[in-house]
mmCIF file of N, CA, C and O in Angstrom:
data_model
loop_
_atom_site.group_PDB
_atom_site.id
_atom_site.type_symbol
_atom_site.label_atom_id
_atom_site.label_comp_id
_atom_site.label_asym_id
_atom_site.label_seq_id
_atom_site.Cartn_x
_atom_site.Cartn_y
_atom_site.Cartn_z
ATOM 1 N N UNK H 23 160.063 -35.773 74.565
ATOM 2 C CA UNK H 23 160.915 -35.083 73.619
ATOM 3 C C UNK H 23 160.657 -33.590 73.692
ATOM 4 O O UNK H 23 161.615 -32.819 73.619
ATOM 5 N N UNK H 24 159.537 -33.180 73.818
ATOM 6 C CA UNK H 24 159.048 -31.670 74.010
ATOM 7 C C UNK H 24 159.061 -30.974 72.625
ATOM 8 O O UNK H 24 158.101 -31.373 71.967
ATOM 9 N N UNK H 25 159.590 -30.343 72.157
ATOM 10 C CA UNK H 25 159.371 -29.450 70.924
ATOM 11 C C UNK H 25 160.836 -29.772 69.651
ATOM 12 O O UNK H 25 162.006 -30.084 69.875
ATOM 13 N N UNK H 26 160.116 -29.529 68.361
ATOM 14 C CA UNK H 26 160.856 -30.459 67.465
ATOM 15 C C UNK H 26 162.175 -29.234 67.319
ATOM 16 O O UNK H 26 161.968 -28.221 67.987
ATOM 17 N N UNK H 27 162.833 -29.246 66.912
ATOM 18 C CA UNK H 27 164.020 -27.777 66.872
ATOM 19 C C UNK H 27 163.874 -27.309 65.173
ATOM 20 O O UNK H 27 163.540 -28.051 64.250
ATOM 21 N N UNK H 28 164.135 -26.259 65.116
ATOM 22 C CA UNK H 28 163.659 -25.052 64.096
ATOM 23 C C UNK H 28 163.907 -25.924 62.643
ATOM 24 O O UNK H 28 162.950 -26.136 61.899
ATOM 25 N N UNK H 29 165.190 -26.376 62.333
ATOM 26 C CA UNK H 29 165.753 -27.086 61.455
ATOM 27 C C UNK H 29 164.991 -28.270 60.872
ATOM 28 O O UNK H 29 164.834 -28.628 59.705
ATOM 29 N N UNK H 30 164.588 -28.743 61.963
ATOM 30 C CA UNK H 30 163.643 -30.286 61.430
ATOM 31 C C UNK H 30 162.434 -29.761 60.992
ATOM 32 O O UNK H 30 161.875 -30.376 60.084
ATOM 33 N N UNK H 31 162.061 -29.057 61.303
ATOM 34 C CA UNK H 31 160.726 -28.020 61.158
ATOM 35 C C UNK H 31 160.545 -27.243 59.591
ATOM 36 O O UNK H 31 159.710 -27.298 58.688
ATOM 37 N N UNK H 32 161.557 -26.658 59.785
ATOM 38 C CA UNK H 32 161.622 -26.262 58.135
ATOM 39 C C UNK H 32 161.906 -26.843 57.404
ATOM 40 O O UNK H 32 161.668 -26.371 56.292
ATOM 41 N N UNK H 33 162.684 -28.421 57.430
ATOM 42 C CA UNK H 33 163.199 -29.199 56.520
ATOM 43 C C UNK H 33 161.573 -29.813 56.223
ATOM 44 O O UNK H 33 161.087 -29.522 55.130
ATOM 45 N N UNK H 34 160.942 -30.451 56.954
ATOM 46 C CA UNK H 34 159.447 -30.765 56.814
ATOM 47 C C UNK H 34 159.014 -30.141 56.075
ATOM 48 O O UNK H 34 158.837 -30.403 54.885
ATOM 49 N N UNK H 35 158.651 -28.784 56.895
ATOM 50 C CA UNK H 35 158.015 -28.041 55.959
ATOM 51 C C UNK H 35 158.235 -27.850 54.268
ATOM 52 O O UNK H 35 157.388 -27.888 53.376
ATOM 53 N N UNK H 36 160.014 -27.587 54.174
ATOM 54 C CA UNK H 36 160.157 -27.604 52.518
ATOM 55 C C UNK H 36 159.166 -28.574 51.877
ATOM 56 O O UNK H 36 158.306 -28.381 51.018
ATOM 57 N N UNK H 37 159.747 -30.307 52.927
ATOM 58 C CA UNK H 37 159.553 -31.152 51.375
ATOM 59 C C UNK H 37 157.624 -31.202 51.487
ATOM 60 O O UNK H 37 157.013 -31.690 50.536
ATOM 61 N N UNK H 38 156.970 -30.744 52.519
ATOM 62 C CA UNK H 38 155.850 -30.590 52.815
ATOM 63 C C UNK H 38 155.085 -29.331 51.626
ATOM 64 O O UNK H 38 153.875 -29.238 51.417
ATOM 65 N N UNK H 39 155.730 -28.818 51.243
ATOM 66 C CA UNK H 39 155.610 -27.275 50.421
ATOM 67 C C UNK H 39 154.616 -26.532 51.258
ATOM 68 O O UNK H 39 153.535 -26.141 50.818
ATOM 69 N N UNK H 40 155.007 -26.367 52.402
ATOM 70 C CA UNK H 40 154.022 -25.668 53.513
ATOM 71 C C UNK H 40 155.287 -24.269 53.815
ATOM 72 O O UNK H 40 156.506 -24.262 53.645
ATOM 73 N N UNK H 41 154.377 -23.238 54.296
ATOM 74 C CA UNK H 41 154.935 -22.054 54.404
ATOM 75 C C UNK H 41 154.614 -21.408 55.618
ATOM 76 O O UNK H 41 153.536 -20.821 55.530
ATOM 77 N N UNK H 42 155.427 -21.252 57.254
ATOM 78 C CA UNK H 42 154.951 -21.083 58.464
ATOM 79 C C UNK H 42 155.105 -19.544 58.938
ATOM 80 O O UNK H 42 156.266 -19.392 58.558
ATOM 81 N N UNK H 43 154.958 -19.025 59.172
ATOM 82 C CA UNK H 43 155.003 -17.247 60.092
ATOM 83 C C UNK H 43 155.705 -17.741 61.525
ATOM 84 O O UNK H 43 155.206 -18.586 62.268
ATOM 85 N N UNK H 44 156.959 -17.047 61.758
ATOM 86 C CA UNK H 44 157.570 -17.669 62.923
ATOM 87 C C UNK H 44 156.773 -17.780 64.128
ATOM 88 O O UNK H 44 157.413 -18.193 65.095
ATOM 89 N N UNK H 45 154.970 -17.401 64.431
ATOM 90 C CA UNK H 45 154.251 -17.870 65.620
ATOM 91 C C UNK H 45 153.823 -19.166 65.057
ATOM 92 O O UNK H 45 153.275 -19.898 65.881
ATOM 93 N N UNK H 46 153.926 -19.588 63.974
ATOM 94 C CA UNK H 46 152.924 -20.753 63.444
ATOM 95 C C UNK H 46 153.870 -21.996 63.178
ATOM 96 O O UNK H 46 153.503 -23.171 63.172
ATOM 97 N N UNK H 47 155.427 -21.425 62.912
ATOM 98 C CA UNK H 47 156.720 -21.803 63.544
ATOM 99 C C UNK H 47 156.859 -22.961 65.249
ATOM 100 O O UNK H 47 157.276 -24.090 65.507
ATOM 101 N N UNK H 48 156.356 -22.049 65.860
ATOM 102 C CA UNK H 48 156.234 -21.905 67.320
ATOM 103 C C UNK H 48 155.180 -22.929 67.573
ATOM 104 O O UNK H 48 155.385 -23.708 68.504
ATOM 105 N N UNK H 49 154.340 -23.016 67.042
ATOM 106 C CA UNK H 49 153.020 -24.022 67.334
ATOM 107 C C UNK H 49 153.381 -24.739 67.214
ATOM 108 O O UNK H 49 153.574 -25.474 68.183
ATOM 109 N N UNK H 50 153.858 -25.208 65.631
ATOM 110 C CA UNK H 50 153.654 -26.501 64.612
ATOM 111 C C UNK H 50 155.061 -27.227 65.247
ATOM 112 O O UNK H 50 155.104 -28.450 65.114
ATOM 113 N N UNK H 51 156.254 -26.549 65.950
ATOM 114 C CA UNK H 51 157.193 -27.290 66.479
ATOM 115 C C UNK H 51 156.734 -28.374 67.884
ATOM 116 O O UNK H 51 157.055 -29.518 68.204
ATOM 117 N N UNK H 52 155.424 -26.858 68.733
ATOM 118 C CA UNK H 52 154.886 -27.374 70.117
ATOM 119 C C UNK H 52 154.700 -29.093 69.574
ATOM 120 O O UNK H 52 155.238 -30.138 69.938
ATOM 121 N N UNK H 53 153.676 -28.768 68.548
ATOM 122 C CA UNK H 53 152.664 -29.761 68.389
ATOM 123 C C UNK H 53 153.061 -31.151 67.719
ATOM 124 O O UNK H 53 152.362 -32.163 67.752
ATOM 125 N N UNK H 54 154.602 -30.993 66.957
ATOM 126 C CA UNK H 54 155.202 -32.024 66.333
ATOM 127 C C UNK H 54 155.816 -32.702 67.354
ATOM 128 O O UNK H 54 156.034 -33.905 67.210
ATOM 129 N N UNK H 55 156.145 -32.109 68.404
ATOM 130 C CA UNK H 55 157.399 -32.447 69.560
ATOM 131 C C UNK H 55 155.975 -33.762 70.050
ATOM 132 O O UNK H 55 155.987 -34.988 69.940
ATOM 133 N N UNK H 56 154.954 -32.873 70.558
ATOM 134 C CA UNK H 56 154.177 -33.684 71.055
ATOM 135 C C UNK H 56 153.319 -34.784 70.368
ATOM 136 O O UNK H 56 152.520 -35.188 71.213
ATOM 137 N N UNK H 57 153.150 -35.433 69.194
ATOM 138 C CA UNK H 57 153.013 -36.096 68.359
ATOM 139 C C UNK H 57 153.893 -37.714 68.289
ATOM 140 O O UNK H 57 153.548 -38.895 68.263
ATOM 141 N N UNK H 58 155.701 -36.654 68.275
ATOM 142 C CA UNK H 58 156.570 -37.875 68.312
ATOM 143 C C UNK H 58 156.500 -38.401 69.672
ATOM 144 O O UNK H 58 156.715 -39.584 69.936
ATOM 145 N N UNK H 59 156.152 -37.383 70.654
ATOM 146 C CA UNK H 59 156.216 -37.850 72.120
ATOM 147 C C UNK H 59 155.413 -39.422 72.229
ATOM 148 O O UNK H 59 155.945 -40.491 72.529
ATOM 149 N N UNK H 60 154.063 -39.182 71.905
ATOM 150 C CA UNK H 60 152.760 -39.636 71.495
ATOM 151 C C UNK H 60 153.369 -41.206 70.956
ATOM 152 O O UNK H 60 153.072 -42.289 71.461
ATOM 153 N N UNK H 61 154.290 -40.976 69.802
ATOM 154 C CA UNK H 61 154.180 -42.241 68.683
ATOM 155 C C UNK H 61 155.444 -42.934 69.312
ATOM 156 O O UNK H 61 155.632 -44.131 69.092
ATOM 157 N N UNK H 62 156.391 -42.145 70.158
ATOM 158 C CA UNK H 62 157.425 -42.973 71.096
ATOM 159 C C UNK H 62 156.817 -43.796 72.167
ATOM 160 O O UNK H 62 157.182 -44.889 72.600
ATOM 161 N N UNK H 63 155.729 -42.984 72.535
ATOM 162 C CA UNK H 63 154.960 -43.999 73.900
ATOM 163 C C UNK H 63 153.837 -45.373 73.145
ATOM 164 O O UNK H 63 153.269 -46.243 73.806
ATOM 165 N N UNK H 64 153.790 -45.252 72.052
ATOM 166 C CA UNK H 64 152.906 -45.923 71.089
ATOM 167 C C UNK H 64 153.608 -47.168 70.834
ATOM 168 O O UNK H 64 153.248 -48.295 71.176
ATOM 169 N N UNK H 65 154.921 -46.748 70.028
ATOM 170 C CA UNK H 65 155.960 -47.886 70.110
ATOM 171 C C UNK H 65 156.210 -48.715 71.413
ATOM 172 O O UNK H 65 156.145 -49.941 71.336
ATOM 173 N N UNK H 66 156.508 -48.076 72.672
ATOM 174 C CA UNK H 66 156.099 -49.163 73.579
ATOM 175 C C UNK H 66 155.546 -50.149 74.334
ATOM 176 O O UNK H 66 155.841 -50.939 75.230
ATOM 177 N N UNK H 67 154.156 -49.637 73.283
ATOM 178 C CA UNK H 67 153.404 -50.746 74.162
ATOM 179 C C UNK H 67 153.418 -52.013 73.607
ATOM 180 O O UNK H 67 153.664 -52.016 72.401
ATOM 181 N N UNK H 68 153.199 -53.252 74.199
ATOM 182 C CA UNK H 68 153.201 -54.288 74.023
ATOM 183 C C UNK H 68 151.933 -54.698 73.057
ATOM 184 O O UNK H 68 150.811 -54.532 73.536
ATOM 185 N N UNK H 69 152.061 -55.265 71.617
ATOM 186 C CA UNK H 69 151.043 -55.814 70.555
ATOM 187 C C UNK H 69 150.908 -57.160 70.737
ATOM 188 O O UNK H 69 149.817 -57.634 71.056
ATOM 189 N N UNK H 70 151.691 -57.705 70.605
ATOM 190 C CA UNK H 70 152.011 -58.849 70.463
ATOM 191 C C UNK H 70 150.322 -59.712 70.672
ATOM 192 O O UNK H 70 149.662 -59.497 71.688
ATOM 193 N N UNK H 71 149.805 -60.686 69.538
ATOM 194 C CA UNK H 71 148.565 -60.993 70.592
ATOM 195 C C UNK H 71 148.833 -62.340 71.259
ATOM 196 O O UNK H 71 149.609 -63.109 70.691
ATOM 197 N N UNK H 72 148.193 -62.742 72.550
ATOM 198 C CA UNK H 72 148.536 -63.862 73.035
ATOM 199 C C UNK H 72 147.090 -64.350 73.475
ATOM 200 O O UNK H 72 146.302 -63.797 74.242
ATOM 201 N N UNK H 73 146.922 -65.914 72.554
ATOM 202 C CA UNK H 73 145.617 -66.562 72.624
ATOM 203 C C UNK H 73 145.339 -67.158 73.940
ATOM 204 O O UNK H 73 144.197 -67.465 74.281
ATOM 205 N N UNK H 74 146.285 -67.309 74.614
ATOM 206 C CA UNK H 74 146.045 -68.178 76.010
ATOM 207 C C UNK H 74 145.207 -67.131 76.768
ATOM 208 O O UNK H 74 144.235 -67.598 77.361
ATOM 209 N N UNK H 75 145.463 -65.386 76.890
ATOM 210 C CA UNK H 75 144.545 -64.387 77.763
ATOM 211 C C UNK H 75 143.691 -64.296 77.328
ATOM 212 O O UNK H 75 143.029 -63.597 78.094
ATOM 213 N N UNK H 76 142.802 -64.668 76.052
ATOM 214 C CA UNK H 76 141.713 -64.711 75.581
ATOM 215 C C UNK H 76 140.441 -65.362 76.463
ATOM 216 O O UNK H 76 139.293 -64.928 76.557
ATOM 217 N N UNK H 77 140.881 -66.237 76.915
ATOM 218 C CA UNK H 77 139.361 -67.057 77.797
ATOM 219 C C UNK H 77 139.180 -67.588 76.633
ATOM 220 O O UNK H 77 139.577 -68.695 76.994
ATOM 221 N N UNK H 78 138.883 -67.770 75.389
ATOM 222 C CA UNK H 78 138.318 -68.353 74.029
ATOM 223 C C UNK H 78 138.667 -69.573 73.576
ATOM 224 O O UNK H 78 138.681 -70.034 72.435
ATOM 225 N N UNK H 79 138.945 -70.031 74.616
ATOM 226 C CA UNK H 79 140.322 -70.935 73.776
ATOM 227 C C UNK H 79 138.593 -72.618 73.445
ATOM 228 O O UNK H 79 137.720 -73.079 74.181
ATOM 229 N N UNK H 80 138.891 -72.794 72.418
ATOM 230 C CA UNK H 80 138.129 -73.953 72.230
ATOM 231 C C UNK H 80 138.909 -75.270 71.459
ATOM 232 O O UNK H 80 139.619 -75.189 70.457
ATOM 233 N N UNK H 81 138.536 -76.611 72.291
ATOM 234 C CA UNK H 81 140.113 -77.706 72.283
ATOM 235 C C UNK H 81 139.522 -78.099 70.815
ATOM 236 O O UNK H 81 138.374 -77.754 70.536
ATOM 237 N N UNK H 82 140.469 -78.964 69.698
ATOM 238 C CA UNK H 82 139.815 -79.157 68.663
ATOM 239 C C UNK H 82 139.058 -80.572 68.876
ATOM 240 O O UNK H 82 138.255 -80.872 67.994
ATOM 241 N N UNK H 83 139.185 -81.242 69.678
ATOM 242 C CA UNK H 83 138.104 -82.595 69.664
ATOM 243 C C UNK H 83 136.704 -82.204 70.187
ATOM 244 O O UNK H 83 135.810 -83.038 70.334
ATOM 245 N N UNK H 84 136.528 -80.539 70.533
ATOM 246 C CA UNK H 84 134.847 -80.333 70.619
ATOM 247 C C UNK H 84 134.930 -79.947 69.149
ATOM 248 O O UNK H 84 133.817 -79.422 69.115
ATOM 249 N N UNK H 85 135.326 -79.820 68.075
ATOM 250 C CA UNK H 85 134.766 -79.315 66.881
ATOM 251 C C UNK H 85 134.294 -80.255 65.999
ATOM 252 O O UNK H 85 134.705 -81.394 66.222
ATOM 253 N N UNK H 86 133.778 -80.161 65.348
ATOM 254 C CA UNK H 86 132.772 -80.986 64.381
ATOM 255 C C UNK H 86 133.821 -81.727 63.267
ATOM 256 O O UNK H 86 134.949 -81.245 63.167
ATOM 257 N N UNK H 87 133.557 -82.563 62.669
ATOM 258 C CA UNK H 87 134.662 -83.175 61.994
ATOM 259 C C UNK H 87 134.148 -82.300 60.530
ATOM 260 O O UNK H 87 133.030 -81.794 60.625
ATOM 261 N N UNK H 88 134.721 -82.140 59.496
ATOM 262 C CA UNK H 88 134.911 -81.391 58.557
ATOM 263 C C UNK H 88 134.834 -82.230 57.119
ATOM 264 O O UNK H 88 135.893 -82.559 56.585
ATOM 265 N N UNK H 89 133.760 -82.516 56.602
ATOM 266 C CA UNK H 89 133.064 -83.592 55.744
ATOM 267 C C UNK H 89 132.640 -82.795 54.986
ATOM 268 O O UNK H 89 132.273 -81.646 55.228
ATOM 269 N N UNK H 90 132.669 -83.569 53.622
ATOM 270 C CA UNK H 90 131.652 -82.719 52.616
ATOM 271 C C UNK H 90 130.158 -83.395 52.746
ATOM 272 O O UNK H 90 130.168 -84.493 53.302
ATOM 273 N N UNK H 91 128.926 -82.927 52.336
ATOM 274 C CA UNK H 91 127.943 -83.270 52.564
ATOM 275 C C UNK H 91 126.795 -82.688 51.483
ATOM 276 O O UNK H 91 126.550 -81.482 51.511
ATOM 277 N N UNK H 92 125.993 -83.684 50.395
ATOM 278 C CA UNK H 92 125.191 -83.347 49.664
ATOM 279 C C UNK H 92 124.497 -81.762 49.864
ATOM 280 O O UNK H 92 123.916 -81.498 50.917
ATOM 281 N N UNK H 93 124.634 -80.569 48.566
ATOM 282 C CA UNK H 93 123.922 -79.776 48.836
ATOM 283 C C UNK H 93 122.912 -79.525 48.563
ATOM 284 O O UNK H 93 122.365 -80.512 48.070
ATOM 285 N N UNK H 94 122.205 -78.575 48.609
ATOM 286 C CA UNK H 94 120.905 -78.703 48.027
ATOM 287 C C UNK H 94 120.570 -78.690 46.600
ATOM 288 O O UNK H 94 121.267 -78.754 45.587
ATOM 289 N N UNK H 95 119.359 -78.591 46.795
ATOM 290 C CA UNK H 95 119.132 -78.933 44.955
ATOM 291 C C UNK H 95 119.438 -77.519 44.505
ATOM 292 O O UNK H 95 119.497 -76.645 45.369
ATOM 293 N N UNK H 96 119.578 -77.307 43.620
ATOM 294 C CA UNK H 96 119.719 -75.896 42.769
ATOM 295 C C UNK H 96 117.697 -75.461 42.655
ATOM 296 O O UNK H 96 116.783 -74.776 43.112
ATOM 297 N N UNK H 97 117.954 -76.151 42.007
ATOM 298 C CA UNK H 97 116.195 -76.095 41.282
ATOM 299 C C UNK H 97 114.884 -75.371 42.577
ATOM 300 O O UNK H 97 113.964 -74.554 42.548
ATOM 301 N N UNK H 98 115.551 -76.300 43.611
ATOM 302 C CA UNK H 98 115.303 -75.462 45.022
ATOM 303 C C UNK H 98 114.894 -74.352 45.775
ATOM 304 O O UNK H 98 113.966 -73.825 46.388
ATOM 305 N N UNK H 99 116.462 -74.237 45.290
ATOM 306 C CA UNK H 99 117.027 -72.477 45.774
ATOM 307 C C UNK H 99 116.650 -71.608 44.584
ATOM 308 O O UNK H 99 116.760 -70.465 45.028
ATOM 309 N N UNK H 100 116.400 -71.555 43.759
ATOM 310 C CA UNK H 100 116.008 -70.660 42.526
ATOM 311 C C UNK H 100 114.568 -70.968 41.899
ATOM 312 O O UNK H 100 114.163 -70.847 40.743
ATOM 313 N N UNK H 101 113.972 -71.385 43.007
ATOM 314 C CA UNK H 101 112.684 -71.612 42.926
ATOM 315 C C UNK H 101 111.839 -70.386 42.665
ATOM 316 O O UNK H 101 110.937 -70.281 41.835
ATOM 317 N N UNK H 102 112.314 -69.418 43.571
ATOM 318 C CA UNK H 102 111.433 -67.768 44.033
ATOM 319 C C UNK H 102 112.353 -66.514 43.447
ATOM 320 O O UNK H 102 112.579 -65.460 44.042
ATOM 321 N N UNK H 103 112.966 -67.014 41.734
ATOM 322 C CA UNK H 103 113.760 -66.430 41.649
ATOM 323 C C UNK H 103 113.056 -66.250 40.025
ATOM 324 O O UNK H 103 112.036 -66.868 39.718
ATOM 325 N N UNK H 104 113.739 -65.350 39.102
ATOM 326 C CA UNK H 104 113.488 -64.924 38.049
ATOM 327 C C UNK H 104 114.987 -64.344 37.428
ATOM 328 O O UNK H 104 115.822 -63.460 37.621
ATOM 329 N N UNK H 105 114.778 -65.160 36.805
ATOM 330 C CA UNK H 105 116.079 -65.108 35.521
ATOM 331 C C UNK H 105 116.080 -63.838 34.959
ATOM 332 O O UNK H 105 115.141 -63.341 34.337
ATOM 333 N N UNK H 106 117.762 -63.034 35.322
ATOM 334 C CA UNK H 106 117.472 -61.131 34.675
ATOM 335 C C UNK H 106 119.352 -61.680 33.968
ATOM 336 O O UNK H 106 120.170 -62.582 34.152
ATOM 337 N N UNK H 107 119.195 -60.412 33.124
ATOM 338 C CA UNK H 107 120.390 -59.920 32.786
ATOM 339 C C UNK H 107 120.849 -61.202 31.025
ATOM 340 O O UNK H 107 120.309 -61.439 29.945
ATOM 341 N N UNK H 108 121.827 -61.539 31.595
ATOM 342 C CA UNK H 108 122.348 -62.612 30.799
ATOM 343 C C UNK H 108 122.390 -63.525 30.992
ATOM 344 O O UNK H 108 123.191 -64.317 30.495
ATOM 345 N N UNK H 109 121.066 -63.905 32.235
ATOM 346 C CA UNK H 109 120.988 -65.155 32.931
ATOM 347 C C UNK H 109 122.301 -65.714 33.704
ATOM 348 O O UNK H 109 122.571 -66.910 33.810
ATOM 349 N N UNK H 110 122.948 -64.813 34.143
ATOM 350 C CA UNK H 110 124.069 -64.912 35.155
ATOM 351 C C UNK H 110 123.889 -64.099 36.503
ATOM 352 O O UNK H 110 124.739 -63.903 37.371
ATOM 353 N N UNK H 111 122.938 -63.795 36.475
ATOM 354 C CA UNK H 111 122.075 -63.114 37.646
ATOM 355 C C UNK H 111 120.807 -63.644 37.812
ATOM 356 O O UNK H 111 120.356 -64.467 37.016
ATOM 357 N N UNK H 112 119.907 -63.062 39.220
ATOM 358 C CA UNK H 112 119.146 -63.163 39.441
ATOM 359 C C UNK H 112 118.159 -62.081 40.191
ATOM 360 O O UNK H 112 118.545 -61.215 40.976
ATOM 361 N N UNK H 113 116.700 -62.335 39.750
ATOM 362 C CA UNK H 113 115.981 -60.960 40.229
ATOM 363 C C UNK H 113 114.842 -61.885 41.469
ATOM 364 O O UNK H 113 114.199 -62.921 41.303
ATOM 365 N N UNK H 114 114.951 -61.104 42.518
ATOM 366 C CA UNK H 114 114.719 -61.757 43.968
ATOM 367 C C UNK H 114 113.272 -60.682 44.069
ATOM 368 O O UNK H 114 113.308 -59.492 43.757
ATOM 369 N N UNK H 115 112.201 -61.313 44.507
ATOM 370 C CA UNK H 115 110.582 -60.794 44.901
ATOM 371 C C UNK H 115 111.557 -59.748 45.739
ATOM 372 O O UNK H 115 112.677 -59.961 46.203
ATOM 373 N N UNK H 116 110.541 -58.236 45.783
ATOM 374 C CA UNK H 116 111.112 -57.074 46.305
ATOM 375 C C UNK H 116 110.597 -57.169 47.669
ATOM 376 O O UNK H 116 109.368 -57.102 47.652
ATOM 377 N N UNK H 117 111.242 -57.343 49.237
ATOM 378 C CA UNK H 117 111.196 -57.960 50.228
ATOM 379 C C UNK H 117 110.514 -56.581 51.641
ATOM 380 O O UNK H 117 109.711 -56.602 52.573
ATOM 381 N N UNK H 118 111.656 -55.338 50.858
ATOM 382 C CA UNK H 118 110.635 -54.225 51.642
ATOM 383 C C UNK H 118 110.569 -53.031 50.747
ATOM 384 O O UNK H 118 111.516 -52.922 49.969
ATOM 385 N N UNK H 119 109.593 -52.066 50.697
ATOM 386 C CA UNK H 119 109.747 -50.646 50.479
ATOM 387 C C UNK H 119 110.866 -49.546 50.810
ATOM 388 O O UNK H 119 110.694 -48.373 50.480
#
């Protein structure tokens, strides 16, 4: 596209409430031209994702079957623990400095 033209530039700028010196004019057109250039070549590239180029692919009869299974005891896990707050928390031994 190369450089944005004077009009689009100042219309920006208004609703931008930015105020340019016709060299800063001159830049900010260089640099917009090259931006949209940028976000036109951006739009072309292909996103799309496709799982088959992955290598990852894992079949579902290697996966584990999906069961619920007894958890642990509570009493357990809150063994090394100390009751803080409103007893809806917990205060854990201080592990490093």
């Amino acid at each position: 596209m190369g450089k944005t033209d004077r009009a689009t530039l100042d219309h920006i700028a208004e609703l931008s409430k930015l105020s340019f010196t016709d060299e800063e004019s001159e830049i900010m057109a260089e640099q917009m031209g090259d931006i949209i250039t940028l976000m036109d070549t951006i739009r072309d590239i292909d996103v799309q994702y496709d799982d088959t180029k992955d290598k990852n692919e894992i079949a579902y009869d290697m996966l584990r079957e999906d069961r619920a299974e007894e958890s642990f005891a509570t009493e357990k896990l809150l063994q090394n623990t100390e009751a803080g707050g409103d007893g809806n928390c917990y205060v854990l031994p201080k592990m490093m400095e």
